[in-house]
Short mmCIF file of C-alpha atoms in Angstrom, two decimals:
data_model
loop_
_atom_site.label_atom_id
_atom_site.label_comp_id
_atom_site.label_asym_id
_atom_site.label_seq_id
_atom_site.Cartn_x
_atom_site.Cartn_y
_atom_site.Cartn_z
CA MET A 1 -301.63 -118.96 -150.15
CA SER A 2 -304.10 -121.91 -151.03
CA TRP A 3 -304.88 -124.45 -148.39
CA TRP A 4 -303.61 -127.21 -150.21
CA LEU A 5 -300.34 -125.92 -150.11
CA TRP A 6 -299.52 -126.81 -146.73
CA PRO A 7 -299.73 -130.57 -146.83
CA VAL A 8 -297.62 -130.42 -149.99
CA LEU A 9 -295.06 -128.31 -148.08
CA VAL A 10 -295.10 -130.90 -145.05
CA VAL A 11 -294.71 -133.70 -147.39
CA ALA A 12 -291.93 -132.10 -149.13
CA ALA A 13 -290.33 -131.14 -145.88
CA VAL A 14 -290.42 -134.67 -144.59
CA ALA A 15 -288.94 -136.06 -147.71
CA LEU A 16 -286.09 -133.40 -147.48
CA LEU A 17 -285.45 -134.39 -143.97
CA SER A 18 -285.40 -138.22 -144.63
CA ALA A 19 -283.22 -137.74 -147.53
CA LEU A 20 -280.84 -135.85 -145.27
CA PHE A 21 -280.92 -138.53 -142.56
CA LEU A 22 -280.16 -141.08 -145.19
CA TRP A 23 -277.40 -139.16 -146.44
CA VAL A 24 -275.75 -138.46 -142.99
CA GLN A 25 -276.08 -142.26 -142.04
CA ALA A 26 -274.44 -143.23 -145.23
CA ARG A 27 -271.61 -140.70 -144.35
CA ARG A 28 -271.30 -142.03 -140.85
CA ARG A 29 -271.00 -145.74 -142.17
CA ALA A 30 -268.26 -144.52 -144.48
CA GLY A 31 -264.81 -145.43 -143.11
CA THR A 32 -261.20 -144.77 -143.68
CA VAL A 33 -257.66 -146.23 -143.13
CA ILE A 34 -256.07 -145.55 -139.76
CA ALA A 35 -252.42 -146.15 -138.87
CA VAL A 36 -251.63 -146.66 -135.11
CA GLN A 37 -248.38 -147.44 -133.26
CA ARG A 38 -248.45 -150.45 -131.12
CA GLY A 39 -244.84 -150.56 -130.12
CA GLY A 40 -245.12 -153.65 -127.77
CA ARG A 41 -247.23 -155.66 -130.16
CA SER A 42 -244.62 -155.25 -133.23
CA GLY A 43 -243.05 -158.40 -131.98
CA GLU A 44 -245.63 -160.39 -134.09
CA ARG A 45 -244.19 -159.19 -137.26
CA GLY A 46 -242.22 -162.30 -137.98
CA ALA A 47 -245.26 -164.45 -137.80
CA ARG A 48 -246.03 -165.92 -141.05
CA MET B 1 -281.87 -190.08 -153.01
CA THR B 2 -284.35 -187.27 -153.09
CA SER B 3 -284.02 -183.64 -153.89
CA TYR B 4 -285.52 -180.51 -152.05
CA ALA B 5 -286.98 -179.51 -155.44
CA GLN B 6 -288.77 -182.85 -156.19
CA ALA B 7 -290.10 -182.89 -152.45
CA ARG B 8 -291.49 -179.43 -152.44
CA GLY B 9 -295.12 -179.25 -153.04
CA LEU B 10 -295.87 -182.88 -152.38
CA PRO B 11 -298.82 -183.75 -150.39
CA VAL B 12 -298.01 -184.77 -146.82
CA VAL B 13 -300.40 -187.94 -146.04
CA THR B 14 -300.50 -189.71 -142.63
CA LEU B 15 -300.06 -193.57 -142.94
CA GLY B 16 -302.86 -194.53 -140.77
CA ASP B 17 -305.88 -192.87 -142.05
CA ALA B 18 -304.33 -191.38 -145.32
CA ARG B 19 -305.47 -187.98 -144.16
CA GLU B 20 -303.97 -185.25 -146.25
CA ILE B 21 -302.42 -182.68 -143.57
CA GLY B 22 -301.28 -180.36 -146.40
CA GLU B 23 -298.34 -179.90 -148.64
CA LEU B 24 -294.70 -179.72 -147.99
CA THR B 25 -293.43 -176.06 -148.22
CA SER B 26 -290.03 -176.17 -146.99
CA LEU B 27 -287.38 -178.18 -145.14
CA ALA B 28 -285.60 -177.08 -142.01
CA LEU B 29 -282.06 -178.12 -141.64
CA ASP B 30 -279.05 -178.41 -139.11
CA ALA B 31 -276.11 -177.28 -141.06
CA VAL B 32 -273.51 -178.36 -138.72
CA ALA B 33 -274.95 -181.99 -138.35
CA GLY B 34 -275.31 -181.93 -142.11
CA ARG B 35 -278.86 -183.21 -141.98
CA LEU B 36 -282.45 -182.25 -142.34
CA THR B 37 -284.50 -181.91 -138.98
CA HIS B 38 -288.06 -181.03 -140.02
CA VAL B 39 -290.49 -180.80 -143.07
CA LEU B 40 -292.57 -177.86 -142.80
CA VAL B 41 -296.26 -178.40 -143.86
CA SER B 42 -299.17 -175.89 -144.77
CA GLY B 43 -302.47 -177.12 -145.16
CA ARG B 44 -305.49 -175.22 -146.42
CA GLY B 45 -306.19 -172.07 -144.25
CA ARG B 46 -304.12 -173.57 -141.51
CA LYS B 47 -300.67 -172.20 -140.31
CA GLU B 48 -297.54 -173.96 -141.05
CA THR B 49 -296.69 -177.00 -138.92
CA ALA B 50 -293.41 -178.87 -138.68
CA VAL B 51 -292.98 -182.57 -138.64
CA ALA B 52 -289.73 -184.09 -137.38
CA TRP B 53 -287.70 -186.12 -139.54
CA ASP B 54 -288.13 -189.19 -137.22
CA ALA B 55 -291.96 -189.04 -137.81
CA LEU B 56 -291.58 -189.61 -141.32
CA HIS B 57 -292.30 -192.97 -143.10
CA ALA B 58 -291.34 -192.20 -146.72
CA VAL B 59 -290.44 -189.32 -148.81
CA GLY B 60 -291.65 -190.80 -152.23
CA PRO B 61 -291.95 -189.47 -155.73
CA ASP B 62 -295.70 -188.45 -155.42
CA ALA B 63 -296.26 -188.07 -151.64
CA VAL B 64 -294.71 -187.84 -148.22
CA LEU B 65 -296.00 -190.41 -145.75
CA VAL B 66 -295.90 -189.66 -141.96
CA GLU B 67 -296.18 -192.27 -139.12
CA PRO B 68 -299.95 -192.47 -137.79
CA ASP B 69 -298.85 -191.42 -134.32
CA PHE B 70 -296.92 -188.38 -135.33
CA ARG B 71 -297.45 -185.18 -133.30
CA PRO B 72 -297.43 -181.89 -135.35
CA GLU B 73 -295.09 -179.48 -133.83
CA SER B 74 -295.50 -175.66 -134.14
CA VAL B 75 -292.74 -174.14 -136.25
CA PRO B 76 -289.65 -173.81 -133.78
CA PRO B 77 -289.54 -170.03 -132.83
CA GLY B 78 -286.50 -167.81 -133.82
CA PRO B 79 -285.62 -166.98 -137.32
CA ARG B 80 -285.57 -169.67 -139.72
CA HIS B 81 -283.61 -169.39 -142.87
CA GLU B 82 -284.56 -170.86 -146.07
CA ALA B 83 -281.76 -172.92 -147.68
CA LEU B 84 -282.94 -172.68 -151.32
CA GLY B 85 -281.82 -169.54 -152.96
CA SER B 86 -279.55 -168.71 -150.06
CA ARG B 87 -276.20 -167.32 -150.92
CA VAL B 88 -273.31 -169.68 -150.64
CA LEU B 89 -270.19 -168.40 -148.78
CA SER B 90 -267.16 -170.33 -148.14
CA GLU B 91 -265.18 -169.94 -144.70
CA ASP B 92 -262.56 -167.94 -146.14
CA GLY B 93 -264.99 -165.33 -147.13
CA ALA B 94 -265.80 -165.81 -150.87
CA GLU B 95 -268.96 -166.28 -152.49
CA HIS B 96 -269.80 -169.54 -154.31
CA GLY B 97 -273.19 -168.96 -155.91
CA ALA B 98 -276.62 -169.65 -154.45
CA VAL B 99 -278.17 -172.87 -153.53
CA GLN B 100 -280.38 -174.49 -156.09
CA ASP B 101 -281.04 -177.65 -154.57
CA LEU B 102 -280.35 -180.08 -151.78
CA VAL B 103 -279.87 -183.85 -152.32
CA PHE B 104 -280.71 -185.86 -149.20
CA ASP B 105 -281.27 -189.51 -147.99
CA PRO B 106 -284.88 -189.60 -147.32
CA SER B 107 -284.49 -192.34 -144.62
CA THR B 108 -281.95 -190.50 -142.42
CA GLY B 109 -282.24 -186.93 -143.59
CA ARG B 110 -278.55 -186.75 -144.28
CA ILE B 111 -277.87 -183.96 -146.73
CA GLU B 112 -275.54 -185.56 -149.53
CA THR B 113 -274.92 -182.66 -151.71
CA VAL B 114 -275.75 -179.14 -152.02
CA VAL B 115 -276.32 -177.98 -155.70
CA THR B 116 -275.24 -174.43 -156.17
CA THR B 117 -275.39 -172.22 -159.17
CA LEU B 118 -271.59 -172.74 -159.48
CA GLY B 119 -271.38 -176.60 -158.75
CA GLU B 120 -272.03 -179.08 -156.06
CA VAL B 121 -270.76 -179.10 -152.42
CA ARG B 122 -270.62 -182.20 -150.28
CA GLY B 123 -273.13 -182.08 -147.46
CA ASP B 124 -270.41 -182.70 -144.67
CA ARG B 125 -268.83 -179.42 -145.54
CA LEU B 126 -271.89 -177.22 -144.36
CA LEU B 127 -271.05 -175.00 -141.31
CA GLY B 128 -274.07 -172.86 -140.85
CA LEU B 129 -277.18 -171.41 -142.38
CA GLY B 130 -278.00 -167.67 -141.31
CA ASP B 131 -279.68 -164.58 -142.63
CA PHE B 132 -276.91 -163.83 -144.87
CA ALA B 133 -275.62 -167.16 -146.38
CA LEU B 134 -274.99 -170.60 -145.92
CA VAL B 135 -271.44 -170.96 -144.93
CA VAL B 136 -269.37 -174.00 -146.26
CA ARG B 137 -265.90 -175.40 -145.22
CA ALA B 138 -263.17 -174.56 -147.56
CA ASP B 139 -261.69 -177.66 -149.14
CA MET C 1 -249.56 -165.19 -151.22
CA ASN C 2 -253.19 -164.69 -150.68
CA GLU C 3 -255.44 -162.27 -152.59
CA LEU C 4 -254.55 -158.64 -152.09
CA MET C 5 -257.01 -156.13 -151.48
CA GLY C 6 -257.27 -152.17 -151.16
CA ALA C 7 -258.30 -151.18 -147.48
CA ARG C 8 -260.98 -148.70 -149.06
CA GLU C 9 -262.75 -151.38 -150.78
CA LEU C 10 -262.93 -153.34 -147.63
CA CYS C 11 -265.39 -150.54 -146.19
CA GLY C 12 -268.86 -151.73 -146.18
CA ARG C 13 -267.89 -155.49 -146.52
CA PRO C 14 -270.09 -157.70 -144.58
CA VAL C 15 -268.96 -159.31 -141.25
CA VAL C 16 -270.46 -162.73 -141.17
CA THR C 17 -270.55 -165.35 -138.59
CA LEU C 18 -269.74 -169.19 -139.48
CA GLY C 19 -273.37 -169.81 -138.70
CA GLY C 20 -274.22 -167.53 -141.67
CA ASP C 21 -275.61 -164.41 -140.14
CA ALA C 22 -274.33 -161.03 -141.14
CA VAL C 23 -273.93 -158.97 -138.07
CA ALA C 24 -272.20 -155.69 -139.08
CA GLN C 25 -270.03 -154.21 -141.96
CA LEU C 26 -266.74 -152.83 -141.88
CA ARG C 27 -266.00 -149.13 -141.48
CA ASP C 28 -262.38 -148.19 -140.73
CA THR C 29 -259.38 -150.31 -141.30
CA VAL C 30 -256.81 -149.89 -138.53
CA PHE C 31 -253.31 -151.09 -138.99
CA ASP C 32 -250.03 -150.85 -137.01
CA GLY C 33 -247.63 -148.95 -138.99
CA PRO C 34 -244.23 -150.16 -137.72
CA ALA C 35 -245.47 -153.75 -137.64
CA GLY C 36 -247.36 -153.49 -141.03
CA ARG C 37 -250.23 -155.49 -139.80
CA VAL C 38 -253.87 -154.99 -139.69
CA THR C 39 -254.84 -154.66 -135.95
CA GLY C 40 -258.56 -154.62 -136.48
CA PHE C 41 -261.71 -152.74 -137.89
CA THR C 42 -264.28 -150.51 -136.70
CA LEU C 43 -267.96 -151.42 -137.70
CA SER C 44 -271.16 -149.93 -138.65
CA GLY C 45 -274.44 -151.54 -138.88
CA ARG C 46 -275.97 -153.05 -141.95
CA GLY C 47 -278.94 -151.29 -143.82
CA LEU C 48 -279.77 -147.86 -145.10
CA LEU C 49 -280.65 -146.62 -141.74
CA ALA C 50 -277.73 -147.74 -139.57
CA GLY C 51 -274.88 -145.77 -138.36
CA PRO C 52 -271.57 -146.81 -136.83
CA LEU C 53 -271.75 -149.50 -134.29
CA ARG C 54 -270.40 -149.36 -130.66
CA LYS C 55 -268.36 -152.51 -131.42
CA SER C 56 -265.18 -153.28 -133.15
CA LEU C 57 -263.57 -156.27 -134.68
CA PRO C 58 -259.79 -157.05 -133.42
CA TRP C 59 -257.85 -158.69 -135.94
CA ALA C 60 -257.09 -161.77 -133.58
CA ALA C 61 -260.92 -162.52 -133.95
CA VAL C 62 -260.93 -162.52 -137.70
CA HIS C 63 -261.45 -166.20 -139.01
CA ALA C 64 -260.68 -164.87 -142.66
CA LEU C 65 -260.61 -161.74 -144.66
CA GLY C 66 -262.27 -162.68 -147.98
CA ARG C 67 -263.19 -161.38 -151.25
CA ASP C 68 -266.90 -160.86 -150.38
CA ALA C 69 -267.14 -161.21 -146.51
CA VAL C 70 -265.06 -161.12 -143.43
CA MET C 71 -265.71 -164.24 -141.43
CA ILE C 72 -265.84 -164.45 -137.66
CA ARG C 73 -266.67 -167.41 -135.42
CA GLY C 74 -269.61 -165.61 -133.82
CA GLN C 75 -271.00 -162.26 -132.71
CA GLU C 76 -269.31 -162.58 -129.08
CA VAL C 77 -265.78 -162.00 -130.69
CA LEU C 78 -266.69 -158.37 -131.19
CA VAL C 79 -265.34 -155.80 -128.49
CA GLU C 80 -265.38 -152.42 -127.55
CA PRO C 81 -264.20 -149.90 -129.91
CA SER C 82 -261.31 -148.51 -127.89
CA ALA C 83 -259.71 -151.71 -127.95
CA VAL C 84 -259.01 -151.64 -131.68
CA VAL C 85 -258.37 -147.68 -131.91
CA ALA C 86 -258.70 -145.01 -129.43
CA ARG C 87 -260.46 -141.96 -130.48
CA LYS C 88 -257.38 -139.75 -130.33
CA GLU C 89 -255.41 -142.35 -132.55
CA ALA C 90 -258.20 -142.29 -135.08
CA ALA C 91 -258.03 -138.49 -135.36
CA HIS C 92 -254.25 -138.39 -135.93
CA GLY C 93 -253.65 -141.71 -137.81
CA GLN C 94 -255.71 -140.70 -141.12
CA VAL C 95 -253.42 -142.28 -143.74
CA LEU C 96 -255.35 -141.62 -146.97
CA GLY C 97 -253.76 -138.40 -148.47
CA ALA C 98 -250.58 -138.69 -146.35
CA ARG C 99 -247.37 -137.69 -147.95
CA VAL C 100 -245.06 -140.73 -149.04
CA LEU C 101 -241.30 -140.08 -148.47
CA THR C 102 -238.42 -142.35 -149.28
CA ASP C 103 -235.80 -142.90 -146.57
CA ALA C 104 -233.58 -141.08 -148.82
CA GLY C 105 -235.78 -137.93 -148.30
CA THR C 106 -237.45 -137.83 -151.71
CA GLU C 107 -241.16 -137.13 -151.56
CA ILE C 108 -242.74 -139.43 -154.18
CA GLY C 109 -246.63 -138.84 -153.77
CA VAL C 110 -249.52 -139.25 -151.52
CA VAL C 111 -251.29 -142.15 -150.20
CA LEU C 112 -254.48 -143.23 -152.27
CA ASP C 113 -255.07 -146.56 -150.45
CA VAL C 114 -253.37 -149.30 -148.29
CA VAL C 115 -253.03 -152.73 -149.80
CA VAL C 116 -253.60 -155.63 -147.45
CA GLU C 117 -253.50 -159.43 -147.90
CA GLY C 118 -256.62 -161.22 -147.42
CA GLY C 119 -256.96 -164.53 -145.51
CA ARG C 120 -255.53 -164.95 -142.07
CA SER C 121 -252.04 -162.86 -142.22
CA GLY C 122 -253.43 -159.40 -142.05
CA ARG C 123 -250.29 -158.23 -143.64
CA VAL C 124 -250.06 -154.60 -145.07
CA VAL C 125 -247.94 -155.24 -148.08
CA GLY C 126 -247.90 -151.99 -149.93
CA PHE C 127 -249.59 -148.78 -150.83
CA ARG C 128 -251.45 -147.22 -153.83
CA ILE C 129 -250.01 -143.76 -154.25
CA ASN C 130 -250.63 -140.85 -156.53
CA ALA C 131 -246.95 -140.30 -157.71
CA ARG C 132 -245.43 -136.97 -158.10
CA GLN C 133 -243.95 -137.53 -161.37
CA SER C 134 -242.53 -140.60 -163.32
CA LEU C 135 -241.56 -142.59 -160.37
CA VAL C 136 -238.48 -144.33 -162.04
CA MET C 137 -236.25 -142.16 -164.04
CA GLY C 138 -235.98 -143.65 -167.58
CA SER C 139 -238.91 -145.72 -167.17
CA ARG C 140 -241.72 -145.98 -169.72
CA ARG C 141 -244.21 -146.12 -167.03
CA ARG C 142 -246.75 -143.26 -167.35
CA ARG C 143 -249.21 -144.13 -164.81
CA ARG C 144 -249.35 -141.64 -161.97
CA LYS C 145 -251.34 -144.13 -159.67
CA VAL C 146 -249.06 -146.93 -158.86
CA PHE C 147 -248.58 -149.31 -156.03
CA VAL C 148 -245.32 -149.36 -153.89
CA PRO C 149 -244.25 -152.13 -151.55
CA ARG C 150 -244.36 -151.45 -147.87
CA GLY C 151 -240.85 -152.52 -146.98
CA GLU C 152 -239.96 -153.55 -143.46
CA THR C 153 -238.67 -150.17 -142.22
CA LEU C 154 -242.10 -147.98 -142.53
CA ALA C 155 -242.48 -145.10 -140.24
CA VAL C 156 -245.60 -143.45 -139.89
CA SER C 157 -245.30 -140.07 -138.33
CA GLY C 158 -247.90 -137.41 -138.24
CA ARG C 159 -249.19 -137.00 -141.91
CA ALA C 160 -246.30 -138.75 -143.56
CA LEU C 161 -245.12 -142.35 -144.23
CA VAL C 162 -241.63 -143.42 -145.00
CA VAL C 163 -240.87 -146.28 -147.44
CA PRO C 164 -237.24 -147.62 -148.33
CA ALA C 165 -235.80 -145.81 -151.27
CA ASP C 166 -235.32 -149.05 -153.29
CA ALA C 167 -239.12 -149.93 -152.98
CA VAL C 168 -239.70 -147.46 -155.83
CA ARG C 169 -238.06 -149.82 -158.12
CA PHE C 170 -240.76 -152.33 -157.44
CA VAL C 171 -243.80 -150.51 -158.28
CA ALA C 172 -246.81 -152.06 -160.18
CA ASP C 173 -249.64 -150.65 -162.08
CA ASP C 174 -252.35 -152.97 -160.88
CA LEU C 175 -252.84 -155.38 -158.03
CA ALA C 176 -252.77 -158.35 -159.96
CA GLY C 177 -249.08 -157.49 -160.97
CA PHE C 178 -248.34 -156.06 -157.45
CA ALA C 179 -248.24 -159.40 -155.65
CA ALA C 180 -245.31 -160.52 -157.87
CA ARG C 181 -243.56 -157.31 -157.30
CA VAL C 182 -244.13 -157.60 -153.57
CA GLU C 183 -242.32 -160.98 -153.70
CA ALA C 184 -239.34 -159.67 -155.73
CA PHE C 185 -239.08 -156.88 -153.18
CA ARG C 186 -238.92 -159.41 -150.36
CA ALA C 187 -236.51 -161.42 -152.01
CA ARG C 188 -234.15 -158.79 -153.08
CA GLY C 189 -231.89 -159.46 -149.97
CA GLY C 190 -233.13 -157.02 -147.53
CA ALA C 191 -235.98 -158.85 -146.34
CA ALA C 192 -233.89 -161.69 -144.32
CA PRO C 193 -234.87 -161.73 -140.70
CA ASP C 194 -231.43 -162.04 -139.59
CA GLY C 195 -230.52 -158.43 -140.60
CA LEU C 196 -228.50 -158.98 -143.60
CA GLU C 197 -227.34 -155.67 -145.40
CA LYS C 198 -229.85 -154.42 -147.82
CA GLY C 199 -227.81 -154.53 -150.62
CA PRO C 200 -228.45 -152.87 -153.82
CA SER C 201 -230.15 -155.54 -156.01
CA ALA C 202 -229.76 -155.60 -159.79
#
């Protein structure tokens, strides 16, 4: 294997890892809709 | 009445010895009070200094004159947010364009109107200027 | 009625103080099923590198839920995440994809989105659902993705939620038309607070 292949491989690995990191963070920022039951607080429902 | 766009770039000159201390680069404001607090001046090769509004003698069409006994302040620490170009957000969370210009009373520094890309907002409706937006009270 | 918005589009909306600083962005929308009200939001940081924040936004601290931003008084109103939703609740309360049943026992589809009212009310007014078939018999409506009003007697149990059977007669194809349908649904006689009989409306 030629010597110059090593830096290329390292750069490619770093790029891959950062892309993976950004993707994971984007996934962690993505949210959803959650229903809960707050029995005691439902008295507020008449308001407005 | 003067506007930010007109005042920007004007030479800032001391009244006593007609010494030019630099040119007006920016205006700092207190949004809650609805007034301008400082003019920011940068001279050649020197770092930006702030001149308090009380130390101004006149903001004219061709120059800004400062009182002879003014003391230049270093720019207040902490993040400073530029009003020109800032997004405008009403307190109910809806965007209203971006700031194009500020019209102010040069003697008091009171902000009369904020000219946005979508119209004008009265200066007494300002609530805050931060890293994201200039927040204005809903009518 | 204030502007209606889908809860899914709220994700990523900036949380901005009245001082103009963006301090977070919305992540999960949490609502109380029986009360039909948003109880708060979980948050994530802003920017490409940010992940979830260890802070959440209770509805009481929301100044206004707007089209472009959620306004709060200041950063100090943000609280511990568990105050808005406990981890266990979050795991069991996922609504998107849940089955929608009428109180007559018919399955009408699955939940695609939850429609909330903007401004100060935090009301959950209905759902966007992927309907199983033509929702209203004899209707010319062909769209499978429709909006259904919530109704006062919503139950959320496990992976399903229940809407009044007559809610399906007040479906709309888009959010603009939905506001009027929600008002019509409320005015149908069953929404009176003194517990009037929910008579079949014409």
